[in-house]
Coordinates of C-alpha atoms in Angstrom, one line a residue:
M1 CA -4.8 -2.2 14.7
G2 CA -2.4 -3.3 17.4
I3 CA 0.5 -0.7 16.9
N4 CA 0.1 2.1 19.4
K5 CA 3.1 4.2 18.3
S6 CA 2.9 6.8 15.6
W7 CA 5.4 6.9 12.7
Q8 CA 5.7 8.9 9.4
T9 CA 3.6 6.9 7.1
T10 CA 3.9 6.4 3.6
L11 CA 1.4 7.6 0.9
A12 CA 0.6 4.1 0.3
F13 CA -0.2 3.2 3.6
R14 CA -2.7 6.6 3.6
R15 CA -4.3 5.4 0.6
F16 CA -4.9 1.9 1.7
R17 CA -6.5 3.4 4.9
E18 CA -8.7 5.7 2.7
K19 CA -9.7 2.8 0.7
L20 CA -10.7 0.8 3.8
H21 CA -12.6 3.8 5.6
D22 CA -14.7 4.0 2.2
L23 CA -15.3 0.3 2.5
S24 CA -16.7 1.0 6.0
K25 CA -18.8 3.6 4.9
I26 CA -20.3 1.4 2.2
Y27 CA -21.1 -1.6 4.6
W28 CA -22.7 0.7 7.1
T29 CA -24.8 2.2 4.6
H30 CA -26.0 -1.1 3.6
Q31 CA -26.9 -2.0 7.2
I32 CA -28.8 1.2 7.7
G33 CA -30.8 0.5 4.3
V34 CA -31.8 -3.0 5.6
E35 CA -32.6 -1.3 9.0
S36 CA -34.6 1.2 7.3
I37 CA -36.7 -1.4 5.0
I38 CA -37.6 -3.4 8.3
K39 CA -38.8 -0.4 10.0
Q40 CA -40.9 0.9 7.2
T41 CA -42.4 -2.2 6.4
Q42 CA -43.4 -3.4 9.9
N43 CA -46.9 -2.6 9.7
A44 CA -47.2 -3.4 6.0
N45 CA -49.2 -6.5 4.5
P46 CA -46.7 -9.0 3.8
D47 CA -48.4 -9.8 0.6
D48 CA -47.9 -5.9 -0.9
F49 CA -45.4 -5.4 -3.3
I50 CA -42.3 -3.7 -1.6
V51 CA -41.6 -0.9 -4.1
D52 CA -45.2 0.4 -3.3
V53 CA -44.9 0.1 0.3
I54 CA -41.3 1.9 0.4
G55 CA -42.6 4.4 -2.6
C56 CA -39.8 3.9 -4.8
S57 CA -38.9 5.7 -7.8
F58 CA -38.9 2.9 -10.5
D59 CA -41.5 0.6 -11.7
R60 CA -42.9 -2.3 -9.6
R61 CA -41.9 -4.4 -12.9
M62 CA -38.1 -3.8 -12.1
H63 CA -38.4 -5.7 -8.8
P64 CA -41.9 -7.3 -8.4
K65 CA -41.2 -8.6 -5.1
K66 CA -43.6 -8.9 -2.0
V67 CA -42.7 -7.4 1.4
S68 CA -42.3 -10.9 3.0
E69 CA -39.9 -12.0 0.4
T70 CA -37.8 -8.9 0.8
I71 CA -37.7 -9.3 4.5
D72 CA -36.3 -13.0 4.1
W73 CA -33.8 -11.7 1.6
L74 CA -32.3 -9.0 3.6
P75 CA -29.7 -11.5 5.7
K76 CA -28.7 -13.2 2.3
Y77 CA -28.2 -9.7 1.0
L78 CA -25.9 -8.4 3.7
E79 CA -23.9 -11.6 3.5
R80 CA -23.6 -11.2 -0.2
A81 CA -22.6 -7.5 0.3
R82 CA -20.0 -8.3 2.9
L83 CA -18.4 -11.0 0.5
H84 CA -18.2 -7.8 -2.4
I85 CA -16.5 -5.8 0.3
L86 CA -14.0 -8.6 1.2
I87 CA -13.1 -8.3 -2.6
V88 CA -12.2 -4.9 -2.7
T89 CA -10.6 -5.1 0.6
S90 CA -8.4 -8.0 -0.9
A91 CA -7.5 -5.7 -3.9
S92 CA -6.8 -2.9 -1.6
L93 CA -4.1 -5.0 0.2
E94 CA -2.5 -6.5 -2.7
A95 CA -2.1 -2.8 -4.1
Y96 CA -0.6 -1.9 -1.0
L97 CA 1.9 -4.7 -1.3
H98 CA 2.8 -3.8 -4.7
D99 CA 3.1 -0.4 -4.2
I100 CA 5.3 -0.6 -1.1
T101 CA 7.5 -3.4 -2.6
F102 CA 8.1 -1.2 -5.4
N103 CA 9.0 1.9 -3.3
F104 CA 11.1 -0.4 -0.6
L105 CA 13.2 -1.6 -3.6
A106 CA 13.5 1.5 -5.5
A107 CA 14.5 3.2 -2.5
K108 CA 17.4 0.4 -1.9
G109 CA 18.9 1.9 -5.1
Y110 CA 17.1 -0.9 -7.7
L111 CA 16.0 1.9 -10.1
K112 CA 16.5 1.5 -13.7
H113 CA 18.1 4.7 -15.1
S114 CA 15.5 7.2 -16.5
S115 CA 16.2 10.0 -19.5
S116 CA 13.0 11.8 -19.3
N117 CA 11.1 13.7 -16.7
T118 CA 7.7 11.8 -17.9
E119 CA 8.8 8.4 -17.5
L120 CA 7.5 6.9 -14.4
L121 CA 10.5 5.2 -12.4
T122 CA 10.9 1.6 -12.8
L123 CA 13.2 -1.2 -11.4
N124 CA 16.2 -2.4 -12.6
E125 CA 16.9 -6.2 -13.4
I126 CA 17.8 -6.9 -9.8
G127 CA 15.1 -5.1 -8.6
D128 CA 12.4 -6.8 -10.9
A129 CA 14.1 -10.4 -9.8
L130 CA 13.7 -9.3 -6.0
G131 CA 10.2 -8.1 -6.2
N132 CA 9.0 -10.4 -8.6
P133 CA 7.3 -12.9 -5.8
I134 CA 5.0 -9.9 -5.0
L135 CA 5.0 -7.6 -7.8
G136 CA 4.7 -10.5 -10.5
K137 CA 1.4 -11.9 -8.8
S138 CA -2.0 -11.1 -8.5
S139 CA -2.9 -12.9 -5.3
I140 CA -2.3 -12.5 -1.4
P141 CA -1.2 -15.9 0.3
E142 CA 2.2 -16.6 -1.3
P143 CA 3.3 -12.7 -1.5
L144 CA 2.6 -12.3 2.1
K145 CA 5.0 -15.3 2.7
F146 CA 7.9 -13.6 0.7
A147 CA 6.8 -10.0 2.2
E148 CA 7.7 -11.4 5.7
K149 CA 11.1 -12.7 4.2
L150 CA 11.8 -9.4 2.3
F151 CA 10.8 -7.0 4.9
N152 CA 11.7 -9.3 8.2
I153 CA 8.4 -9.2 9.5
D154 CA 6.1 -11.9 11.1
Y155 CA 2.4 -11.6 10.2
G156 CA 1.8 -14.1 12.6
N157 CA -2.0 -15.3 12.4
N158 CA -2.9 -12.3 10.2
R159 CA -1.5 -14.3 7.3
T160 CA -3.3 -17.2 8.5
I161 CA -6.6 -15.3 8.3
W162 CA -6.0 -13.9 4.7
T163 CA -5.0 -17.4 3.6
K164 CA -8.7 -18.4 3.8
S165 CA -10.0 -14.8 3.0
Y166 CA -8.4 -14.9 -0.3
K167 CA -9.8 -18.3 -0.9
L168 CA -13.2 -16.9 -0.3
R169 CA -12.5 -13.9 -2.4
C170 CA -11.7 -16.5 -5.2
V171 CA -14.9 -18.0 -5.1
A172 CA -16.6 -14.8 -5.2
A173 CA -14.5 -13.6 -8.0
H174 CA -14.2 -16.7 -10.2
N175 CA -17.1 -18.4 -9.6
G176 CA -19.8 -15.6 -8.8
G177 CA -19.9 -16.9 -5.2
M178 CA -21.2 -20.3 -6.1
V179 CA -19.7 -23.3 -4.3
M180 CA -18.1 -25.3 -6.8
P181 CA -16.8 -29.2 -6.1
K182 CA -13.1 -27.7 -6.3
T183 CA -14.2 -25.1 -3.5
L184 CA -14.9 -27.9 -1.2
Q185 CA -11.5 -29.1 -1.9
Q186 CA -9.8 -25.9 -1.4
I187 CA -12.1 -24.9 1.7
P188 CA -12.9 -28.4 3.3
D189 CA -14.5 -26.7 6.4
L190 CA -16.7 -24.4 4.1
A191 CA -20.3 -25.6 5.7
I192 CA -22.2 -24.8 2.2
P193 CA -23.3 -27.2 0.1
E194 CA -22.2 -27.9 -3.8
F195 CA -23.7 -25.0 -5.9
E196 CA -25.1 -23.0 -3.4
M197 CA -24.2 -19.1 -2.9
I198 CA -21.8 -18.2 -0.1
G199 CA -21.7 -15.2 1.8
L200 CA -19.9 -13.9 4.7
D201 CA -21.3 -12.9 8.4
W202 CA -20.1 -9.8 10.0
D203 CA -17.4 -11.4 12.5
E204 CA -15.7 -13.1 9.2
L205 CA -15.5 -9.4 7.6
R206 CA -14.5 -7.8 10.4
K207 CA -12.0 -10.3 11.3
S208 CA -10.5 -10.1 7.6
M209 CA -10.5 -6.3 7.4
N210 CA -8.8 -6.0 10.7
A211 CA -6.1 -8.7 9.6
A212 CA -5.6 -6.5 6.4
D213 CA -5.3 -3.3 8.4
E214 CA -2.7 -5.1 10.7
I215 CA -0.4 -6.3 7.9
V216 CA -0.4 -3.0 6.3
A217 CA 0.3 -0.9 9.5
M218 CA 3.0 -3.5 10.6
T219 CA 4.6 -3.0 7.2
D220 CA 4.7 0.4 7.0
Y221 CA 5.7 0.9 10.6
H222 CA 8.7 -1.5 10.0
I223 CA 9.8 -0.1 6.8
S224 CA 8.7 3.5 6.4
S225 CA 11.7 5.5 5.8
Y226 CA 12.4 9.1 4.4
E227 CA 14.2 7.3 1.4
I228 CA 10.6 5.7 0.6
T229 CA 9.1 9.0 1.2
S230 CA 11.6 10.6 -1.4
I231 CA 10.6 7.8 -4.0
E232 CA 6.7 8.5 -3.6
V233 CA 7.5 12.0 -4.0
E234 CA 9.4 11.7 -7.3
Q235 CA 7.0 9.1 -8.8
T236 CA 4.2 11.4 -7.8
L237 CA 5.7 14.6 -9.5
R238 CA 6.7 12.2 -12.7
I239 CA 2.9 11.2 -13.1
L240 CA 1.6 14.8 -12.8
K241 CA 4.3 16.0 -15.1
K242 CA 3.2 13.4 -17.6
K243 CA -0.7 14.3 -17.2
G244 CA 0.3 18.1 -17.4
K245 CA -1.0 18.7 -14.0
L246 CA 2.0 20.3 -12.3
P247 CA 1.3 23.3 -10.4
P248 CA 3.4 26.4 -10.6
Q249 CA 6.9 25.8 -9.3
Q250 CA 6.5 28.6 -6.6
K251 CA 3.3 26.6 -5.4
L252 CA 5.0 23.2 -5.8
W253 CA 5.7 22.2 -2.2
T254 CA 2.2 23.5 -0.9
F255 CA 0.4 21.8 -3.3
M256 CA 2.5 18.5 -2.7
F257 CA 1.7 18.7 1.0
D258 CA -2.1 19.9 0.9
E259 CA -2.7 17.2 -1.7
F260 CA -0.7 14.3 -0.6
S261 CA 1.2 15.1 2.6
L262 CA 4.1 14.7 1.0
M263 CA 7.6 16.7 1.8
V264 CA 11.2 16.3 1.3
R265 CA 14.4 18.0 2.5
K266 CA 15.8 21.1 0.9
K267 CA 18.4 19.5 -1.4
D268 CA 15.7 17.1 -2.6
K269 CA 13.4 20.0 -3.4
I270 CA 16.1 21.8 -5.5
R271 CA 16.7 18.5 -7.4
L272 CA 13.1 17.7 -8.3
E273 CA 12.5 21.0 -9.3
K274 CA 15.5 21.1 -11.6
L275 CA 14.4 17.7 -13.0
M276 CA 10.6 18.7 -13.1
Y277 CA 10.8 22.5 -14.5

């Protein structure tokens, strides 16, 4: 991530980073598993069943594959695993864009009046209209174009990367990873024949994940503010109140800092305590 200056990150940003770190752990666990299989089978008979060689807990009939078949499959297995991780990365990026757009507009005052302390904050008609190109879509490319205008940011090549990454994500999510005739129209440079399964190499996945992280970091660095933090605090408190999970009043702000790294100024603490208790 190119930004080398610290800033007061939003809760939305921290949640995105947490999900990205989780995906990283998932990927490297896949890699460890593959390397472990290779090491444990290097002296095995290629025609032996892999579950017998490894000593698995399940019956051989569940996966009656030979050692040789498994070793041949491992590169494709990692390609598919990377594709699945791309899908979740895309969902995490989309979730951040939705969260930060709502918080940004709410912090600008485009909020609908709420008569109850258990109702979640919602945008008014103007806020809905301004946010709809992002909040009203379940995709990445078009919302990123609008986000550049809304937040006055140039995502540069990171947006270009995610234009293709999102197309690959759609192949996996909508076609189960199989290349259909329409796929080759949407991604002309895809070097995979029709009705074959796609996958990702490590460089492609890393590039996509880095681009997503750059987009989120650039956005958060550019628009993070105390007003957005205040919205995140109030919305979190409303969620807790609705679920009946607010801590005792005297422990509220210690709880909010320990659990969410959220804190507001004294006057807002007083206002929110009156609202919640």
